[in-house]
Amino acid sequence: MNIPILFEDGEALIVNKPAGLPLDRPRKGGVALEDFLPDLRLGFAREPLPVHRLDQDTSGCLLLARNPKAHKRFCAAFEARVVSKRYLGVVNGPVRKESGTISLNLLKTSSKYGGWRIVASHEGKPAVTHWRKIAEVDGMTLVEFRPETGRTHQIRVHAQKGLGSALVGDPIYGDGTGAARTMLHAVELTVLREGKPPIHAVAPLPEDFIELGFEEGMDLAKVWDQKEEDAGE
């Protein structure tokens, strides 16, 4: 398995995490991100450390810190919500509006037989996701998400409850059909740094998105700006 590097400097890496690769070792064993960390040292004494989390199925931009001090600063940036994150997801159905904001509190629940999942509940933690419709193909909709908060399964639940349909392939909040994995891709990540250029990367559109009919030549760096311009006309 190849893990492309999208950004590299003395304190940070952004890698394009493949779909299906978990960050933590599964209980039943198998490959995990930690298996690749020695190769991602790239001459440094320490292995890089993940700063945030992506679900096993989610592909795209994952920030790694190359030393403990940088890891602490980057974690603080995520906690302070000064990190810009952009995702692409394929919703299993049409989306009527062009854009909007979903604000639904999220709560983790569990049961003996169903395991754990996240539900929308006024008792949960605040969660806010901004979204825009990008394209529609064969009844599926490519949506761009900008989460303001970073709750577990936030985009997946907000798609289901806020847009009316779960993401294609989602086995928990949808019916799990239409794709081999939950169709969610962390397309862009930006972290501002005091006295230094921002950490920034854009991850290419994955092949399984293209196989569903979404445009291979899409300029991912300009999608959001173009949609904003269109909305203002």
CSV table of C-alpha atoms in Angstrom, one decimal:
chain,number,residue,atom,x,y,z
A,1,MET,CA,0.0,0.0,0.0
A,2,ASN,CA,1.4,3.4,-1.0
A,3,ILE,CA,0.8,6.5,1.2
A,4,PRO,CA,1.4,9.6,-0.9
A,5,ILE,CA,2.9,12.7,0.8
A,6,LEU,CA,1.0,15.9,-0.1
A,7,PHE,CA,2.9,18.3,2.1
A,8,GLU,CA,6.3,18.1,3.9
A,9,ASP,CA,8.4,20.5,5.9
A,10,GLY,CA,10.5,20.3,9.1
A,11,GLU,CA,7.6,19.9,11.5
A,12,ALA,CA,4.6,18.5,9.5
A,13,LEU,CA,3.5,16.0,6.9
A,14,ILE,CA,0.2,15.7,5.2
A,15,VAL,CA,-0.4,12.3,3.7
A,16,ASN,CA,-3.2,11.1,1.5
A,17,LYS,CA,-4.6,8.3,3.7
A,18,PRO,CA,-6.0,5.5,1.6
A,19,ALA,CA,-9.6,4.4,2.2
A,20,GLY,CA,-9.7,1.2,4.3
A,21,LEU,CA,-6.6,2.0,6.4
A,22,PRO,CA,-7.3,2.4,10.1
A,23,LEU,CA,-5.3,4.6,12.3
A,24,ASP,CA,-5.3,2.1,15.2
A,25,ARG,CA,-4.7,-1.6,15.0
A,26,PRO,CA,-8.0,-3.5,14.7
A,27,ARG,CA,-8.8,-5.9,17.6
A,28,LYS,CA,-8.8,-8.8,15.1
A,29,GLY,CA,-5.4,-7.7,13.8
A,30,GLY,CA,-4.4,-6.4,10.4
A,31,VAL,CA,-2.6,-3.5,8.8
A,32,ALA,CA,-2.8,-0.1,10.4
A,33,LEU,CA,-1.2,3.4,9.9
A,34,GLU,CA,1.5,2.6,12.5
A,35,ASP,CA,2.9,0.0,10.1
A,36,PHE,CA,3.9,2.9,7.7
A,37,LEU,CA,5.2,5.4,10.3
A,38,PRO,CA,8.8,4.1,10.2
A,39,ASP,CA,9.0,4.8,6.4
A,40,LEU,CA,7.4,8.2,7.0
A,41,ARG,CA,10.3,9.3,9.2
A,42,LEU,CA,12.1,10.4,6.0
A,43,GLY,CA,15.4,10.8,7.8
A,44,PHE,CA,14.1,12.2,11.1
A,45,ALA,CA,14.9,10.5,14.4
A,46,ARG,CA,11.3,10.1,15.4
A,47,GLU,CA,8.3,8.6,13.7
A,48,PRO,CA,5.6,11.2,12.9
A,49,LEU,CA,2.4,11.3,15.0
A,50,PRO,CA,-1.2,11.7,13.8
A,51,VAL,CA,-2.7,15.0,15.0
A,52,HIS,CA,-6.3,14.2,14.3
A,53,ARG,CA,-8.5,11.3,13.2
A,54,LEU,CA,-10.1,10.0,10.0
A,55,ASP,CA,-12.4,7.0,9.9
A,56,GLN,CA,-11.1,3.8,8.4
A,57,ASP,CA,-13.2,4.3,5.3
A,58,THR,CA,-12.4,8.0,4.9
A,59,SER,CA,-9.6,8.8,2.4
A,60,GLY,CA,-7.6,12.0,2.1
A,61,CYS,CA,-5.6,14.6,4.0
A,62,LEU,CA,-4.2,13.4,7.4
A,63,LEU,CA,-1.8,15.7,9.3
A,64,LEU,CA,1.2,14.2,11.0
A,65,ALA,CA,3.5,16.0,13.4
A,66,ARG,CA,7.3,15.3,13.1
A,67,ASN,CA,8.1,16.2,16.7
A,68,PRO,CA,6.3,16.4,20.1
A,69,LYS,CA,6.3,20.2,20.3
A,70,ALA,CA,4.7,20.5,16.8
A,71,HIS,CA,2.2,17.8,17.8
A,72,LYS,CA,1.2,19.8,20.8
A,73,ARG,CA,0.8,23.1,18.8
A,74,PHE,CA,-1.2,21.4,16.0
A,75,CYS,CA,-3.5,19.6,18.5
A,76,ALA,CA,-4.1,23.0,20.1
A,77,ALA,CA,-5.0,24.5,16.7
A,78,PHE,CA,-7.6,21.7,16.2
A,79,GLU,CA,-9.0,22.3,19.7
A,80,ALA,CA,-9.2,26.1,19.0
A,81,ARG,CA,-11.0,25.4,15.6
A,82,VAL,CA,-8.5,27.4,13.6
A,83,VAL,CA,-7.9,24.6,11.1
A,84,SER,CA,-9.8,24.7,7.8
A,85,LYS,CA,-11.1,21.3,6.7
A,86,ARG,CA,-12.9,20.5,3.5
A,87,TYR,CA,-14.5,17.1,2.6
A,88,LEU,CA,-16.2,15.6,-0.5
A,89,GLY,CA,-19.0,13.1,0.1
A,90,VAL,CA,-21.4,11.3,-2.2
A,91,VAL,CA,-24.9,11.4,-0.9
A,92,ASN,CA,-27.2,8.5,-1.8
A,93,GLY,CA,-30.0,10.6,-3.3
A,94,PRO,CA,-30.8,14.1,-4.7
A,95,VAL,CA,-30.2,17.2,-2.6
A,96,ARG,CA,-32.8,19.9,-3.2
A,97,LYS,CA,-31.0,23.0,-2.0
A,98,GLU,CA,-27.7,24.4,-3.4
A,99,SER,CA,-26.1,25.1,0.0
A,100,GLY,CA,-26.8,25.4,3.7
A,101,THR,CA,-25.6,24.8,7.3
A,102,ILE,CA,-26.5,21.8,9.4
A,103,SER,CA,-26.6,22.4,13.1
A,104,LEU,CA,-27.5,19.2,15.0
A,105,ASN,CA,-26.2,18.2,18.4
A,106,LEU,CA,-24.6,14.7,18.4
A,107,LEU,CA,-24.6,12.1,21.1
A,108,LYS,CA,-22.8,8.7,21.3
A,109,THR,CA,-25.0,5.8,22.2
A,110,SER,CA,-24.5,2.1,22.4
A,111,SER,CA,-26.5,-1.1,22.8
A,112,LYS,CA,-25.7,-4.7,23.6
A,113,TYR,CA,-26.7,-5.9,20.1
A,114,GLY,CA,-26.2,-2.9,17.9
A,115,GLY,CA,-22.9,-1.6,19.2
A,116,TRP,CA,-22.2,2.1,19.3
A,117,ARG,CA,-23.3,4.8,16.9
A,118,ILE,CA,-23.8,8.6,16.9
A,119,VAL,CA,-27.3,10.1,17.0
A,120,ALA,CA,-28.8,13.5,16.7
A,121,SER,CA,-29.9,14.6,20.2
A,122,HIS,CA,-30.5,17.9,22.0
A,123,GLU,CA,-28.5,16.2,24.8
A,124,GLY,CA,-25.4,15.8,22.7
A,125,LYS,CA,-22.5,18.1,21.9
A,126,PRO,CA,-23.0,21.0,19.4
A,127,ALA,CA,-22.0,20.1,15.8
A,128,VAL,CA,-22.1,22.4,12.8
A,129,THR,CA,-21.4,21.6,9.2
A,130,HIS,CA,-21.5,24.0,6.2
A,131,TRP,CA,-22.3,22.3,2.8
A,132,ARG,CA,-22.7,23.0,-0.9
A,133,LYS,CA,-23.9,20.8,-3.7
A,134,ILE,CA,-21.3,20.3,-6.4
A,135,ALA,CA,-22.7,17.8,-8.9
A,136,GLU,CA,-25.4,15.1,-9.4
A,137,VAL,CA,-25.0,11.9,-11.3
A,138,ASP,CA,-27.5,9.0,-11.5
A,139,GLY,CA,-29.4,10.2,-8.5
A,140,MET,CA,-26.3,10.6,-6.3
A,141,THR,CA,-25.1,14.0,-5.3
A,142,LEU,CA,-21.5,15.1,-4.8
A,143,VAL,CA,-21.5,17.4,-1.8
A,144,GLU,CA,-18.7,19.6,-0.4
A,145,PHE,CA,-18.7,19.7,3.4
A,146,ARG,CA,-16.9,22.2,5.7
A,147,PRO,CA,-17.3,21.1,9.3
A,148,GLU,CA,-17.0,23.8,11.9
A,149,THR,CA,-16.7,21.3,14.7
A,150,GLY,CA,-15.0,17.9,14.7
A,151,ARG,CA,-17.4,15.4,16.3
A,152,THR,CA,-17.1,11.7,15.6
A,153,HIS,CA,-19.1,10.7,12.5
A,154,GLN,CA,-20.3,14.3,12.2
A,155,ILE,CA,-20.5,14.5,8.4
A,156,ARG,CA,-22.1,11.0,8.1
A,157,VAL,CA,-24.9,11.8,10.6
A,158,HIS,CA,-25.4,15.4,9.3
A,159,ALA,CA,-25.7,14.0,5.7
A,160,GLN,CA,-28.3,11.5,6.8
A,161,LYS,CA,-30.3,13.8,9.1
A,162,GLY,CA,-29.7,17.2,7.5
A,163,LEU,CA,-29.7,16.3,3.8
A,164,GLY,CA,-32.2,13.4,4.0
A,165,SER,CA,-29.9,10.7,2.7
A,166,ALA,CA,-26.8,8.9,4.1
A,167,LEU,CA,-23.5,8.8,2.2
A,168,VAL,CA,-23.2,6.1,-0.4
A,169,GLY,CA,-21.8,2.9,1.0
A,170,ASP,CA,-22.3,3.9,4.7
A,171,PRO,CA,-23.2,0.7,6.5
A,172,ILE,CA,-24.2,2.4,9.8
A,173,TYR,CA,-26.2,5.4,8.8
A,174,GLY,CA,-27.3,4.1,5.4
A,175,ASP,CA,-27.9,0.8,3.8
A,176,GLY,CA,-24.2,0.1,2.9
A,177,THR,CA,-24.9,-0.2,-0.8
A,178,GLY,CA,-23.5,1.5,-3.9
A,179,ALA,CA,-19.9,1.4,-3.0
A,180,ALA,CA,-17.3,-0.8,-1.2
A,181,ARG,CA,-16.8,1.9,1.4
A,182,THR,CA,-18.4,5.0,2.9
A,183,MET,CA,-17.8,7.6,0.2
A,184,LEU,CA,-16.1,10.4,2.1
A,185,HIS,CA,-12.9,12.1,1.2
A,186,ALA,CA,-10.9,14.7,3.2
A,187,VAL,CA,-10.0,16.8,0.1
A,188,GLU,CA,-8.3,19.8,1.7
A,189,LEU,CA,-6.6,20.8,4.9
A,190,THR,CA,-5.1,24.1,6.0
A,191,VAL,CA,-3.4,24.9,9.3
A,192,LEU,CA,-2.2,28.4,10.0
A,193,ARG,CA,1.1,28.9,11.8
A,194,GLU,CA,2.5,32.0,13.5
A,195,GLY,CA,5.6,33.3,11.7
A,196,LYS,CA,5.5,30.5,9.0
A,197,PRO,CA,3.6,29.7,5.9
A,198,PRO,CA,0.4,27.7,6.4
A,199,ILE,CA,0.4,23.9,6.2
A,200,HIS,CA,-1.8,23.2,3.2
A,201,ALA,CA,-2.6,20.3,0.9
A,202,VAL,CA,-5.3,19.2,-1.5
A,203,ALA,CA,-5.8,15.4,-2.0
A,204,PRO,CA,-6.8,14.2,-5.5
A,205,LEU,CA,-10.2,12.9,-6.2
A,206,PRO,CA,-10.1,9.1,-5.5
A,207,GLU,CA,-10.7,6.6,-8.2
A,208,ASP,CA,-13.9,5.2,-6.6
A,209,PHE,CA,-15.4,8.7,-6.8
A,210,ILE,CA,-14.5,8.8,-10.5
A,211,GLU,CA,-16.0,5.3,-11.1
A,212,LEU,CA,-19.3,6.6,-9.8
A,213,GLY,CA,-19.3,9.2,-12.6
A,214,PHE,CA,-17.9,12.3,-11.0
A,215,GLU,CA,-15.5,14.3,-13.1
A,216,GLU,CA,-11.8,13.2,-13.1
A,217,GLY,CA,-10.6,16.7,-14.2
A,218,MET,CA,-12.4,18.6,-11.4
A,219,ASP,CA,-10.2,21.3,-10.0
A,220,LEU,CA,-10.7,20.5,-6.3
A,221,ALA,CA,-8.8,23.6,-5.1
A,222,LYS,CA,-11.4,25.9,-6.8
A,223,VAL,CA,-14.7,24.0,-6.2
A,224,TRP,CA,-15.7,26.0,-3.1
A,225,ASP,CA,-14.8,29.5,-4.5
A,226,GLN,CA,-16.6,28.8,-7.8
A,227,LYS,CA,-19.7,27.7,-6.0
A,228,GLU,CA,-19.6,30.9,-3.9
A,229,GLU,CA,-19.3,33.0,-7.1
A,230,ASP,CA,-22.2,31.2,-8.7
A,231,ALA,CA,-24.4,31.8,-5.6
A,232,GLY,CA,-23.6,35.5,-5.8
A,233,GLU,CA,-24.8,35.9,-9.4
